[in-house]
Coordinates of C-alpha atoms in Angstrom, one line a residue:
X14 CA 1.7 108.9 201.2
X15 CA 4.2 109.6 204.0
X16 CA 1.8 111.9 205.9
X17 CA -0.8 109.2 205.6
X18 CA 1.5 106.6 207.1
X19 CA 2.9 108.9 209.9
X20 CA -0.5 110.2 211.2
X21 CA -1.8 106.7 211.4
X22 CA 1.0 105.9 213.7
X23 CA -0.4 108.6 216.0
X24 CA 2.3 111.1 215.2
X25 CA 1.6 114.7 214.4
X26 CA 2.6 115.9 210.9
X27 CA 4.1 119.1 209.6
X28 CA 3.9 119.2 205.8
X29 CA 6.0 121.9 204.1
X30 CA 7.0 122.5 200.5
X31 CA 10.6 122.7 199.5
X32 CA 10.1 126.3 198.3
X33 CA 8.6 127.3 201.7
X34 CA 11.4 129.4 203.3
X35 CA 11.5 129.1 207.1
X36 CA 12.5 132.7 208.0
X37 CA 11.7 132.1 211.6
X38 CA 10.5 129.0 213.5
X39 CA 6.7 128.3 213.2
X40 CA 6.7 125.9 216.2
X41 CA 5.5 128.4 218.8
X42 CA 2.5 129.4 216.6
X43 CA 1.7 125.7 216.0
X44 CA 1.9 125.0 219.7
X45 CA -0.5 127.8 220.5
X46 CA -3.1 127.1 217.8
X47 CA -2.9 123.3 217.9
X48 CA -4.1 123.4 221.5
X49 CA -7.6 124.0 220.1
X50 CA -7.3 123.1 216.4
X51 CA -6.8 119.8 214.6
X52 CA -5.3 121.4 211.6
X53 CA -3.2 124.6 211.5
X54 CA -2.5 125.8 208.0
X55 CA -1.0 128.7 206.0
X56 CA -3.5 130.3 203.5
X57 CA -3.8 130.8 199.8
X58 CA -6.3 131.4 197.0
X59 CA -6.3 128.0 195.3
X60 CA -8.6 126.4 194.3
X61 CA -10.1 129.7 193.0
X62 CA -13.7 128.6 193.1
X63 CA -13.5 128.1 196.9
X64 CA -11.3 131.2 197.4
X65 CA -14.2 133.1 195.8
X66 CA -16.6 131.7 198.4
X67 CA -14.4 131.8 201.6
X68 CA -11.9 134.5 200.8
X69 CA -9.0 132.2 201.6
X70 CA -8.2 128.5 201.4
X71 CA -5.9 126.0 203.1
X72 CA -2.4 126.0 201.6
X73 CA -0.7 122.6 201.6
X74 CA 2.6 124.3 201.2
X75 CA 2.8 124.7 205.0
X76 CA 0.3 122.8 207.2
X77 CA 0.2 121.0 210.5
X78 CA -2.0 117.9 211.3
X79 CA -2.6 116.9 214.9
X80 CA -2.9 113.1 215.2
X81 CA -6.5 113.2 216.3
X82 CA -9.5 111.4 214.8
X83 CA -10.5 114.1 212.4
X84 CA -7.1 114.7 211.0
X85 CA -6.6 111.0 210.5
X86 CA -9.9 110.9 208.6
X87 CA -9.0 114.0 206.7
X88 CA -5.5 112.9 205.6
X89 CA -6.7 109.4 204.8
X90 CA -9.5 110.9 202.7
X91 CA -7.1 113.0 200.7
X92 CA -4.8 110.0 200.2
X93 CA -7.6 107.7 199.0
X94 CA -9.1 110.4 196.7
X95 CA -5.8 111.0 195.1
X96 CA -5.0 107.3 194.8
X97 CA -8.4 106.5 193.2
X98 CA -8.2 109.3 190.7
X99 CA -4.7 109.2 189.4
X100 CA -5.7 110.3 185.9
X101 CA -7.8 113.3 187.1
X102 CA -5.6 116.3 187.3
X103 CA -7.8 118.0 189.9
X104 CA -8.1 115.0 192.2
X105 CA -4.3 114.5 192.3
X106 CA -3.8 118.0 193.5
X107 CA -3.7 117.7 197.3
X108 CA -4.7 121.3 197.9
X109 CA -7.8 121.0 195.7
X110 CA -8.8 117.7 197.3
X111 CA -8.3 119.1 200.8
X112 CA -10.3 122.2 200.3
X113 CA -13.1 120.4 198.4
X114 CA -13.3 117.9 201.3
X115 CA -13.8 120.8 203.8
X116 CA -16.5 122.3 201.5
X117 CA -18.3 119.0 201.2
X118 CA -18.3 118.6 205.0
X119 CA -19.8 122.1 205.3
X120 CA -17.0 123.8 207.3
X121 CA -18.2 127.0 208.9
X122 CA -15.6 129.8 208.9
X123 CA -15.9 132.5 211.6
X124 CA -15.0 136.2 211.1
X125 CA -15.8 136.2 207.4
X126 CA -14.9 137.4 204.9
X127 CA -11.4 136.0 205.1
X128 CA -8.6 137.3 202.9
X129 CA -5.1 136.6 201.6
X130 CA -3.7 140.0 202.4
X131 CA -2.0 141.8 205.3
X132 CA -4.3 140.3 207.9
X133 CA -2.5 139.9 211.2
X134 CA -5.0 137.5 212.8
X135 CA -5.8 133.8 212.4
X136 CA -9.1 132.6 211.1
X137 CA -10.9 129.7 212.8
X138 CA -13.3 127.2 211.1
X139 CA -15.5 124.6 212.7
X140 CA -16.4 121.2 211.2
X141 CA -18.3 118.2 212.4
X142 CA -17.1 114.6 212.2
X143 CA -18.6 111.6 214.0
X144 CA -20.9 113.9 216.0
X145 CA -17.9 115.8 217.3
X146 CA -16.8 119.4 216.5
X147 CA -13.3 120.1 215.4
X148 CA -11.5 123.3 214.7
X149 CA -9.2 124.4 211.8
X150 CA -7.0 127.4 211.9
X151 CA -5.7 129.5 209.0
X152 CA -2.6 131.3 210.1
X153 CA -2.3 135.1 209.5
X154 CA -1.0 135.8 206.0
X155 CA 1.0 138.7 207.5
X156 CA 3.4 136.1 209.0
X157 CA 2.8 133.1 206.6
X158 CA 3.1 134.7 203.2
X159 CA 1.9 133.3 199.9
X160 CA 1.1 136.5 198.0
X161 CA 4.4 138.4 197.9
X162 CA 3.2 141.4 195.9
X163 CA 3.0 143.9 198.8
X164 CA 6.5 143.0 200.1
X165 CA 7.9 145.5 197.6
X166 CA 6.0 148.4 199.3
X167 CA 8.8 149.0 201.8
X168 CA 11.4 151.5 200.6
X169 CA 12.9 152.4 204.0
X170 CA 15.7 150.1 205.2
X171 CA 14.5 149.9 208.8
X172 CA 10.9 149.2 207.7
X173 CA 12.2 146.3 205.5
X174 CA 14.2 144.9 208.4
X175 CA 11.2 145.2 210.8
X176 CA 8.9 143.5 208.2
X177 CA 11.4 140.7 207.7
X178 CA 11.5 140.0 211.4
X179 CA 7.7 139.5 211.4
X180 CA 7.7 136.8 208.7
X181 CA 7.7 133.2 209.7
X182 CA 7.2 131.3 206.4
X183 CA 7.8 132.9 203.0
X184 CA 6.2 130.8 200.2
X185 CA 5.9 133.1 197.2
X186 CA 3.4 131.9 194.5
X187 CA 5.4 133.1 191.5
X188 CA 8.0 131.8 189.1
X189 CA 11.4 131.0 190.5
X190 CA 13.2 133.9 188.9
X191 CA 10.9 136.5 190.4
X192 CA 10.9 134.8 193.8
X193 CA 14.7 134.6 193.8
X194 CA 15.0 138.2 192.9
X195 CA 12.5 139.2 195.6
X196 CA 14.2 137.2 198.4
X197 CA 17.8 138.0 197.7
X198 CA 17.3 141.6 196.5
X199 CA 14.8 142.7 199.1
X200 CA 15.7 140.7 202.2
X201 CA 19.4 139.7 202.0
X202 CA 20.7 143.0 200.7
X203 CA 18.1 145.2 202.4
X204 CA 18.2 147.4 199.3
X205 CA 15.5 147.9 196.7
X206 CA 15.5 150.9 194.4
X207 CA 12.2 152.4 193.2
X208 CA 13.0 151.2 189.7
X209 CA 13.7 147.6 190.9
X210 CA 10.5 147.7 193.0
X211 CA 8.4 148.8 190.1
X212 CA 9.9 146.2 187.9
X213 CA 9.2 143.4 190.4
X214 CA 5.7 144.6 191.1
X215 CA 5.0 144.6 187.3
X216 CA 6.3 141.1 186.9
X217 CA 4.4 139.8 189.9
X218 CA 1.1 141.4 188.9
X219 CA 1.4 140.2 185.3
X220 CA 2.1 136.7 186.4
X221 CA -0.8 136.7 188.8
X222 CA -3.1 138.3 186.2
X223 CA -2.3 135.6 183.6
X224 CA -3.1 132.9 186.2
X225 CA -6.3 134.5 187.2
X226 CA -7.5 134.8 183.6
X227 CA -6.9 131.1 183.0
X228 CA -8.9 130.0 186.0
X229 CA -11.6 132.7 186.3
X230 CA -14.0 131.2 183.7
X231 CA -13.7 127.7 185.4
X232 CA -14.5 128.7 189.0
X233 CA -18.2 128.4 189.0
X234 CA -18.3 125.3 186.8
X235 CA -16.0 123.5 189.2
X236 CA -17.9 124.7 192.3
X237 CA -21.1 123.4 190.8
X238 CA -19.6 119.9 190.5
X239 CA -19.0 119.6 194.3

């Protein structure tokens, strides 16, 4: 609701989840990409049915909206869809609604396939609105991290520190206990034994596997509804 009100006052909006850790400032990246894009977003894999088509999706855990005509339409559309479908669990999920809206409006992503991995480049998509073309940027996952599995690959102290300095936003998609252990054990103390690393990787992979099993059978069915 607040994003809807702010952008209609011609003010740009940065939307960030409380569990998105700002390791470094994202403002320089936003300044660079917003020069040519209406929306600048971190990336994820939810909803799964669109991740399976595109390779990555917009993540509402960290996203920037420029106060232009398309972003105003887009944010208002999300707000109205969620307001009108309060009893539909899918429609009150802003990330599902946002990505489905892009799909319905036939966004064209360049440089496909995209991914949610160690990609160090941004991906750009183009979408038409009122006979005008607008761009949307997905920030590189290497700097704006949602999948934290591979962060335990670093066993050398200097490698860990170097990797940490590259990260802008850390937004781990796992339960709080695992995320807390990952952040404080791996980053703050700069120490992670092989045993600890293997334990964390096992927990992360099991959690991710359980989630994927739950959603995999629903992906095509949900995509067919759009």
